[in-house]
GROMACS .gro file of C-alpha atoms in nm:
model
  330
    1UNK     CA    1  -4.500  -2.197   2.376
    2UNK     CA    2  -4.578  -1.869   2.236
    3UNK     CA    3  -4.398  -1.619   2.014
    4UNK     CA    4  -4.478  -1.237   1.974
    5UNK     CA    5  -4.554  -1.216   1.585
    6UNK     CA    6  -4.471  -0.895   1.376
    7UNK     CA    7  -4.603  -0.815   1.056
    8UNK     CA    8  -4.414  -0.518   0.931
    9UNK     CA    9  -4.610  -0.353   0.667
   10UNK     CA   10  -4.599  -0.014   0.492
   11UNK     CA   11  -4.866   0.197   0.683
   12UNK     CA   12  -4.923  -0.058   0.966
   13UNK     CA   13  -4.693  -0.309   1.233
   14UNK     CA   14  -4.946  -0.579   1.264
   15UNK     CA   15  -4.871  -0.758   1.635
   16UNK     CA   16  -5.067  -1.042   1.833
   17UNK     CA   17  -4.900  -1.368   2.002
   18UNK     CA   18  -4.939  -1.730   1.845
   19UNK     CA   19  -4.871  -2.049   2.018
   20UNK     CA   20  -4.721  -2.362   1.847
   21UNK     CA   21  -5.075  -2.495   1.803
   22UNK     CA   22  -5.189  -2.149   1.603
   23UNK     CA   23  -5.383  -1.989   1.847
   24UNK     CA   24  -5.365  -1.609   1.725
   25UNK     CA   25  -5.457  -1.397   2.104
   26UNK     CA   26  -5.334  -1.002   2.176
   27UNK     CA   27  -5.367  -0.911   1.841
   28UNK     CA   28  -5.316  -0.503   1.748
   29UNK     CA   29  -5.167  -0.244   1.525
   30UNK     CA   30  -4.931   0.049   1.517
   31UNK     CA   31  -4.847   0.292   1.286
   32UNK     CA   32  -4.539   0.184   1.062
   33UNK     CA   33  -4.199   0.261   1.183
   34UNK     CA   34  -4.029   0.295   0.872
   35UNK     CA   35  -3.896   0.666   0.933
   36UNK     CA   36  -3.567   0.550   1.093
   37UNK     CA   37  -3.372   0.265   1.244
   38UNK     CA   38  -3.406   0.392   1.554
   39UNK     CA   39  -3.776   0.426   1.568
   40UNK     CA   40  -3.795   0.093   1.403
   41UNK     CA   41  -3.590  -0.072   1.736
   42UNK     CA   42  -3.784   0.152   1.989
   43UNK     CA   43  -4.100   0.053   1.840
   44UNK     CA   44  -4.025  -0.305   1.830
   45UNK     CA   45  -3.892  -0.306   2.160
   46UNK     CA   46  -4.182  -0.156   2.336
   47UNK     CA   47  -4.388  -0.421   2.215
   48UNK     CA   48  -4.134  -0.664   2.315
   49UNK     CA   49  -4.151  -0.514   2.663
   50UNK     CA   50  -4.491  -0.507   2.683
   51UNK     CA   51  -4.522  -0.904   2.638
   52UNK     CA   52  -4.180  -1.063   2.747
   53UNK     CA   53  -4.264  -1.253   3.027
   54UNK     CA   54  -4.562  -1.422   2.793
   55UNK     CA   55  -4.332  -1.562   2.485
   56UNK     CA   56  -4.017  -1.740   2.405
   57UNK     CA   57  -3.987  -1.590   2.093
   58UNK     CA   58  -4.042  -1.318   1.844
   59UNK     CA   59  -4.142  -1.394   1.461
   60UNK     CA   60  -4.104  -1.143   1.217
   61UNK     CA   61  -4.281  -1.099   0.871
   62UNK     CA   62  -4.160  -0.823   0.696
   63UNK     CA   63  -4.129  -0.680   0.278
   64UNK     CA   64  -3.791  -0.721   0.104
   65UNK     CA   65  -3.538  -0.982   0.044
   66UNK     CA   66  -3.357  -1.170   0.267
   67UNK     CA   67  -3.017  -1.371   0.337
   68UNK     CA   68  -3.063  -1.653   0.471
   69UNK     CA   69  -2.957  -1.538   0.823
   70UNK     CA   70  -3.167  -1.234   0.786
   71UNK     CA   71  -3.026  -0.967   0.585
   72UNK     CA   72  -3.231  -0.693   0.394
   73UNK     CA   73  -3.074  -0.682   0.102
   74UNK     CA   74  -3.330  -0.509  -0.157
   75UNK     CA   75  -3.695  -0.431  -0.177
   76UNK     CA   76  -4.011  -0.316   0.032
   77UNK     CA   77  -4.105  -0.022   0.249
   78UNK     CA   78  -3.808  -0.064   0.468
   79UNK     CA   79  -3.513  -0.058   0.256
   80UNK     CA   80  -3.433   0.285   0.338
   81UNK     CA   81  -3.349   0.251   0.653
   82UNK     CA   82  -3.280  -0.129   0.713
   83UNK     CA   83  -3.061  -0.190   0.407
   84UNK     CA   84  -2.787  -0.460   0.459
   85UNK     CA   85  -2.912  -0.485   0.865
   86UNK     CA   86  -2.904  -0.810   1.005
   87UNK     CA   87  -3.256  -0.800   1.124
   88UNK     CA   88  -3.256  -1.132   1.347
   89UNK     CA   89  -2.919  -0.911   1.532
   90UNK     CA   90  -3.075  -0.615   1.485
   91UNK     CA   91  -3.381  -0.713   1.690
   92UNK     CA   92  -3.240  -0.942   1.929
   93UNK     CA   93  -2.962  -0.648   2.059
   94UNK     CA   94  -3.261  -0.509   2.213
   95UNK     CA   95  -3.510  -0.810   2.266
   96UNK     CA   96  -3.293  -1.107   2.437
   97UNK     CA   97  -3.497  -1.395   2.259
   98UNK     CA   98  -3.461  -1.586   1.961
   99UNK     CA   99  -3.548  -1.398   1.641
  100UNK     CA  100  -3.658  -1.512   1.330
  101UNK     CA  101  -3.782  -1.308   1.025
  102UNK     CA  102  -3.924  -1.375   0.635
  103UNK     CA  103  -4.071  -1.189   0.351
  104UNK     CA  104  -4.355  -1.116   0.352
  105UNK     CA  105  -4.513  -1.306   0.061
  106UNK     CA  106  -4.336  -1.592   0.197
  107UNK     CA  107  -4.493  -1.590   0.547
  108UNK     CA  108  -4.809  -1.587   0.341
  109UNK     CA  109  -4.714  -1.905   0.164
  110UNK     CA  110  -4.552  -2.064   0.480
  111UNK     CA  111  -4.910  -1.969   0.702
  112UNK     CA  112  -5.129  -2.200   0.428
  113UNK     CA  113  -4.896  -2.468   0.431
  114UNK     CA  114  -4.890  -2.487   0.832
  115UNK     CA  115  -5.306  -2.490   0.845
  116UNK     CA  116  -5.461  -2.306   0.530
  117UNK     CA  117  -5.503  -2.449   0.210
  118UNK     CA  118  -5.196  -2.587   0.145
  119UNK     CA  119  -5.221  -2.814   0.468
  120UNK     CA  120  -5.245  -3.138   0.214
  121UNK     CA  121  -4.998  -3.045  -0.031
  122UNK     CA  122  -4.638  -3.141  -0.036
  123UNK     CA  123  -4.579  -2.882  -0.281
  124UNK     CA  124  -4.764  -2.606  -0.367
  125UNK     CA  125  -4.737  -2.176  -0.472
  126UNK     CA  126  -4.940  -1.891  -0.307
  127UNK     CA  127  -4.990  -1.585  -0.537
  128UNK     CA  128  -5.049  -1.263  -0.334
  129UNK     CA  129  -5.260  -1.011  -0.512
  130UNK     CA  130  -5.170  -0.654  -0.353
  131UNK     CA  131  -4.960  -0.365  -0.502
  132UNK     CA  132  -4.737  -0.612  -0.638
  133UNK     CA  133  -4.743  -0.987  -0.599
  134UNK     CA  134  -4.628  -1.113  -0.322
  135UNK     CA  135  -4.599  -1.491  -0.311
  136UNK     CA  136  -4.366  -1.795  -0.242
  137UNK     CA  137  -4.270  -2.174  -0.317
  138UNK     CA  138  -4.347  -2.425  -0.097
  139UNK     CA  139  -4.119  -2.759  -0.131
  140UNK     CA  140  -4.157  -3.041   0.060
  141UNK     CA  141  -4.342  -2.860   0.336
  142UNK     CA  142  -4.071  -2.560   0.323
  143UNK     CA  143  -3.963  -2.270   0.132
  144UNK     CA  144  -3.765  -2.252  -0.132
  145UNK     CA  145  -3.553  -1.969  -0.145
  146UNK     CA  146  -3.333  -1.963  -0.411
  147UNK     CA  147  -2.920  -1.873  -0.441
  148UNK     CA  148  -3.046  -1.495  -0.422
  149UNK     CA  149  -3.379  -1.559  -0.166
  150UNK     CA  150  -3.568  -1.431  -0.452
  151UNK     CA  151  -3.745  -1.738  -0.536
  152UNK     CA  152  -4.156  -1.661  -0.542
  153UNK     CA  153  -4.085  -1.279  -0.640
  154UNK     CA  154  -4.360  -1.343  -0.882
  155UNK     CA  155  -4.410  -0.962  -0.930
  156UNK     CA  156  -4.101  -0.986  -1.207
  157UNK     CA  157  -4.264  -1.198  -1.418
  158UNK     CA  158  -4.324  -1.136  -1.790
  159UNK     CA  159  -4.677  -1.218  -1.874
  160UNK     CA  160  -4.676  -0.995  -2.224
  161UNK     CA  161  -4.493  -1.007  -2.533
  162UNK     CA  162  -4.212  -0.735  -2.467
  163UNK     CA  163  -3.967  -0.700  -2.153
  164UNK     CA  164  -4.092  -0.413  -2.014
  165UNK     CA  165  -4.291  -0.276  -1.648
  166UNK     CA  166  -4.611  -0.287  -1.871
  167UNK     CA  167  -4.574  -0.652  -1.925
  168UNK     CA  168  -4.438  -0.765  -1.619
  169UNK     CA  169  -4.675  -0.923  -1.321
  170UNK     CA  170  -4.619  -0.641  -1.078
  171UNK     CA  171  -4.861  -0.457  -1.343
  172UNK     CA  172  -5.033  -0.713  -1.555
  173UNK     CA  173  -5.197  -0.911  -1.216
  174UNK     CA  174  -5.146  -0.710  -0.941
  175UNK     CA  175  -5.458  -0.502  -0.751
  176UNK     CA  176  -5.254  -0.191  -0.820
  177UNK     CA  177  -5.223  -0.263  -1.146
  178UNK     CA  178  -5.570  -0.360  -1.209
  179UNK     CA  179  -5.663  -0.015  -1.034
  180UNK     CA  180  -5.425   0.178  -1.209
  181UNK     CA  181  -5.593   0.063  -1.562
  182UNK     CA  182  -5.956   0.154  -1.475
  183UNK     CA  183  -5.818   0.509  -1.348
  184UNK     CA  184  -5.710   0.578  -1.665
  185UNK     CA  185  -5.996   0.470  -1.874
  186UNK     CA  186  -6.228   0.583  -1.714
  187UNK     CA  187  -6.050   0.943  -1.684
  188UNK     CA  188  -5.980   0.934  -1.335
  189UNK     CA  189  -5.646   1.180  -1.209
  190UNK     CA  190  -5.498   0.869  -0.967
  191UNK     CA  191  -5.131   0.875  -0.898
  192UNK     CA  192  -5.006   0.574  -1.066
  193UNK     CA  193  -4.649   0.395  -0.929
  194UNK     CA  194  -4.600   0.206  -1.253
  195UNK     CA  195  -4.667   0.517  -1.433
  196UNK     CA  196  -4.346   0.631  -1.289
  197UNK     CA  197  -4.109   0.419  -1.356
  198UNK     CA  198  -4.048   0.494  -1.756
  199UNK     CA  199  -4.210   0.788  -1.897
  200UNK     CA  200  -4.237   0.696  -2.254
  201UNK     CA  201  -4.337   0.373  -2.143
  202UNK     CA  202  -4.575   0.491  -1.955
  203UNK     CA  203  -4.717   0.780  -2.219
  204UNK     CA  204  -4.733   0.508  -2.485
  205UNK     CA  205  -4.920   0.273  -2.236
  206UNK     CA  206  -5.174   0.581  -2.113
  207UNK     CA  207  -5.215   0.637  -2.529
  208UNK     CA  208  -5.310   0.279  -2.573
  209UNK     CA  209  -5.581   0.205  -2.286
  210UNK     CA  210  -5.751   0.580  -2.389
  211UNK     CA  211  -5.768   0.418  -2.758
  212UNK     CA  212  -5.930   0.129  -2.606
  213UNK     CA  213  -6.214   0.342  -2.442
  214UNK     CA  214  -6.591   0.261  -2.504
  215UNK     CA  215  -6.768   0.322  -2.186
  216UNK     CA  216  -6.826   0.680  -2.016
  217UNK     CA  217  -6.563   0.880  -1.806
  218UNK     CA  218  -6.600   0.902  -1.431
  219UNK     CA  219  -6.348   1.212  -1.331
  220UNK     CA  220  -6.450   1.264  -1.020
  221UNK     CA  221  -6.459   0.887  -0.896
  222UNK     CA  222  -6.221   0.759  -0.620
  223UNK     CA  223  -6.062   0.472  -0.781
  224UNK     CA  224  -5.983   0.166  -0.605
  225UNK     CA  225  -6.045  -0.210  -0.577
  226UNK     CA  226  -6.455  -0.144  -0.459
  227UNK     CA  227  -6.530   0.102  -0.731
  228UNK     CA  228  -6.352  -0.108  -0.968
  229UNK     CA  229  -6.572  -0.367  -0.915
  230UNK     CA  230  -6.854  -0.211  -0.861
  231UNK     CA  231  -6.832  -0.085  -1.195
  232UNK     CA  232  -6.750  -0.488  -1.298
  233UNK     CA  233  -7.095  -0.545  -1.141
  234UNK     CA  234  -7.289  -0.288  -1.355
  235UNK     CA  235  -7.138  -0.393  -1.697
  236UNK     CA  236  -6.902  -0.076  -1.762
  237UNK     CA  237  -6.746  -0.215  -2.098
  238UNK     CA  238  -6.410  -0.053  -1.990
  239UNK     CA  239  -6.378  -0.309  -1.724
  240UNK     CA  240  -6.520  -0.555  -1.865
  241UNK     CA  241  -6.186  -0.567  -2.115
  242UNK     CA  242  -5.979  -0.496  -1.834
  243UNK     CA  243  -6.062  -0.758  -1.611
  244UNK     CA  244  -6.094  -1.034  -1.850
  245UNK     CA  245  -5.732  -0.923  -1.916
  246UNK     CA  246  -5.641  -0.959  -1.555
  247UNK     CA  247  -5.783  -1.326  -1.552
  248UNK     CA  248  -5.604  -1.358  -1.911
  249UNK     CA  249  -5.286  -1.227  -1.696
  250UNK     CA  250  -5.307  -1.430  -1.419
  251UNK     CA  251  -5.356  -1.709  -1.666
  252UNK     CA  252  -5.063  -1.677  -1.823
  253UNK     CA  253  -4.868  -1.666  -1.472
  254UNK     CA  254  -5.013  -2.014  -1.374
  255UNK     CA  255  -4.977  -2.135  -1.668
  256UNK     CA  256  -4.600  -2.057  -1.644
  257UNK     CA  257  -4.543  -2.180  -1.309
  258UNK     CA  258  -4.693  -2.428  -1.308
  259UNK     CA  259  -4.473  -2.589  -1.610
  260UNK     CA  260  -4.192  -2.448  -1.390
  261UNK     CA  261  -4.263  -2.602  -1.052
  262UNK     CA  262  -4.568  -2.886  -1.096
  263UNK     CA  263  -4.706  -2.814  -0.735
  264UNK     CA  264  -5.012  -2.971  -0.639
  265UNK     CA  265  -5.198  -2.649  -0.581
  266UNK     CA  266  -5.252  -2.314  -0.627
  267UNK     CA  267  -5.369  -2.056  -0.343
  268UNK     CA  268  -5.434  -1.704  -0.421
  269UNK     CA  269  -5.458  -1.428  -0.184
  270UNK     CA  270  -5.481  -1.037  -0.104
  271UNK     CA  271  -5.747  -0.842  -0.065
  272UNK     CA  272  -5.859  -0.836  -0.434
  273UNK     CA  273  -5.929  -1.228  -0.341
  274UNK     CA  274  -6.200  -1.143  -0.140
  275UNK     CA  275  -6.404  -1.084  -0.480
  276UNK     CA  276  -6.709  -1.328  -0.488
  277UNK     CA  277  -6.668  -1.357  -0.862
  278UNK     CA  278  -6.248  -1.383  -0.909
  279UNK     CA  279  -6.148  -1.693  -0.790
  280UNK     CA  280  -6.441  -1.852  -0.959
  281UNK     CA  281  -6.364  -1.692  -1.294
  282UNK     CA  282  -6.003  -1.814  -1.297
  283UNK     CA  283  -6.072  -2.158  -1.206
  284UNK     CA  284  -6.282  -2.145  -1.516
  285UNK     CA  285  -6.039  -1.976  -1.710
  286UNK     CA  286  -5.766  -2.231  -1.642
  287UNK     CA  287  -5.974  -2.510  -1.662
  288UNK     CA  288  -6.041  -2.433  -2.056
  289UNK     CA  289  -5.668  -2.346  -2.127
  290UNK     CA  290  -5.594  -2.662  -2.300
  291UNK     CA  291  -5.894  -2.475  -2.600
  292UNK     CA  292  -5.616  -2.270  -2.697
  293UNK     CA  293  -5.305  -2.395  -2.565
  294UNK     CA  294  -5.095  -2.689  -2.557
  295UNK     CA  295  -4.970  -2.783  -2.171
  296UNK     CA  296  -4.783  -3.063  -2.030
  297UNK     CA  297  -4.921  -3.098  -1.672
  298UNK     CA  298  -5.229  -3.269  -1.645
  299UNK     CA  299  -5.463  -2.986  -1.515
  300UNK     CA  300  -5.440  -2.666  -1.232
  301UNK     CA  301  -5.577  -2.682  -0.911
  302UNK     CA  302  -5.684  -2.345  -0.795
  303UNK     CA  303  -5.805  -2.242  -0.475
  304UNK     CA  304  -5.816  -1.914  -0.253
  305UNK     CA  305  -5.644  -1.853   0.061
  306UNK     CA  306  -5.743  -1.973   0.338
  307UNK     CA  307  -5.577  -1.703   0.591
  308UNK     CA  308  -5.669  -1.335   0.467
  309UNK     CA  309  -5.503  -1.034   0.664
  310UNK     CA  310  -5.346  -1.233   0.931
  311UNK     CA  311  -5.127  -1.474   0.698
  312UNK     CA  312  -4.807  -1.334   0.800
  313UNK     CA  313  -4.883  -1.344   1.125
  314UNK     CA  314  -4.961  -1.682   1.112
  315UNK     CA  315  -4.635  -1.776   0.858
  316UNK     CA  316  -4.396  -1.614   1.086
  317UNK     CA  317  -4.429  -1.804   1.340
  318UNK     CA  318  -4.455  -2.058   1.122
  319UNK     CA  319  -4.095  -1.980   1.007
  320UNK     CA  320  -3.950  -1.947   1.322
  321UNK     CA  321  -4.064  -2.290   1.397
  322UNK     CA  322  -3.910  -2.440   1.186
  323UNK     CA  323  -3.563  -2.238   1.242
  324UNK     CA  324  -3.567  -2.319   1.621
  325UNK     CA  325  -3.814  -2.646   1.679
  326UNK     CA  326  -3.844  -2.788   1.359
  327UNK     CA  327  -3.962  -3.089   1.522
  328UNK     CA  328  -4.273  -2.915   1.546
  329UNK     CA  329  -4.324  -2.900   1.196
  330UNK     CA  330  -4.403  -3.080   0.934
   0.00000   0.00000   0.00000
């Protein structure tokens, strides 16, 4: 039994078929259709056409939140168009099978559970380092969603002192965020999201990272997640601080979830996961919490992701699984 699995992303529409025993075959890309509902359907449906006599199914990973029976309701690149759209409906007016769809951090969650990392846990949280964080809750072997589906939106978090975007995950742990920083310490002209969101905010936050500043300026630099860390590698004081605040950050979000939820493990993912050096550095750092901080659970297991770009592939089908043969699952 196969399904045709879609991974709706920003720039990209990830694509490949997966069978109930998670063989991942056909696997492509296409440009985003997130210009209008109608491109949306036609793209989806070509795809569809191209592989219906081959599946049973099509699984759907895609940003935002969801009802239960698969209404956008907020968040992620296709709001715009898709707001308050059935999606399962949407898709199967045009593609007679049965549909199933899930956020995208969820997938993510749902694809270690089925065969990554979180294959031996009952319960357990995967943390999704990317623009924001992605993520979700895995509870007895499913996940849970919450009265509002917005259970695992870990990007909301507070990890600072002060209820504001500069304290909140989305900024404090997330690859953007971490980007966004070094850009502006190290005088680099980067458009920054979070540095639109409250201007004040923001030119009070710009004020205090420049007053932090020890290492030389790098202008003309292309700032992202390689040069960041290349720049970790040679010892640039800058981000140095910085990064020990990430781990610091990321910490603190643990920490808190972990008094929250008890799971049995931690899995951390997105592309910033990759990083040799990362996931080592925060199993160290939460291993020596208890130096300077009281906690109630006995100790945090923390281990990367097994599934990198494909996850939501993978936790699609996954998800629609369990929604039409849940004797499959676990």
């Amino acid at each position: 039994m196969k399904c045709l699995v879609l991974d709706y992303g920003g720039t990209a529409l990830k694509y490949g078929l997966i069978d109930t025993e998670a063989n991942l075959t056909s696997q492509g890309e296409v440009p985003a259709p997130n210009h209008s509902a109608e491109e949306y359907l036609r793209v989806t449906g070509e795809l569809y056409d191209r592989f219906k006599d081959e599946i049973e199914g099509i699984a759907v990973s895609m940003p935002g939140t969801f009802t239960d029976d698969g209404v956008l309701v907020s968040g992620g690149a296709y709001l715009g168009i898709l707001k308050d759209q059935n999606i399962v409906d949407l898709i199967g007016s045009r593609c007679p099978v049965p549909v199933a769809v899930e956020n995208d951090g969820k997938s993510a969650a749902l694809a270690e559970a089925w065969n990554g990392n979180l294959k031996d846990c009952q319960d357990g949280i995967a943390i999704i380092l990317g623009t924001g964080i992605g993520g979700g809750i895995i509870k007895d072997r499913k996940i849970y969603r919450g009265r509002h589906a917005a259970a695992g939106e870990f990007s909301y978090l507070i990890t600072g002192g002060k209820k504001s975007i500069y304290t909140a995950a989305t900024y404090t742990c997330s690859t953007e965020g971490f980007v966004q920083r070094a850009a502006i310490m190290k005088g680099v002209d980067r458009k920054g999201m979070y540095l639109m969101f409250n201007p004040e905010g923001a030119k009070a936050e710009i004020e205090r990272l420049r007053s932090l500043v020890k290492g030389p300026q790098y202008p003309d630099m292309e700032m992202n997640g390689f040069t960041v860390f290349k720049l970790l590698e040679e010892g640039d004081p800058d981000i140095v601080y910085l990064y020990n605040d990430l781990l610091d950050s990321l910490t603190m979000l643990i920490v808190d979830l972990a008094h929250v939820c008890d799971p049995d493990r931690f899995v951390i993912g997105g592309g910033i996961s990759k990083e040799p050096r990362l996931i080592a550095d925060l199993q160290e750092r939460v291993a020596h919490i208890t130096d300077d901080f009281i906690i109630a659970v006995p100790g945090f297991d923390v281990q990367p992701c097994y599934y990198r770009s494909s996850a939501n592939l993978y936790g699609a089908m996954y998800n629609w699984m369990q929604k039409y043969h849940e004797e499959m699952t676990f």
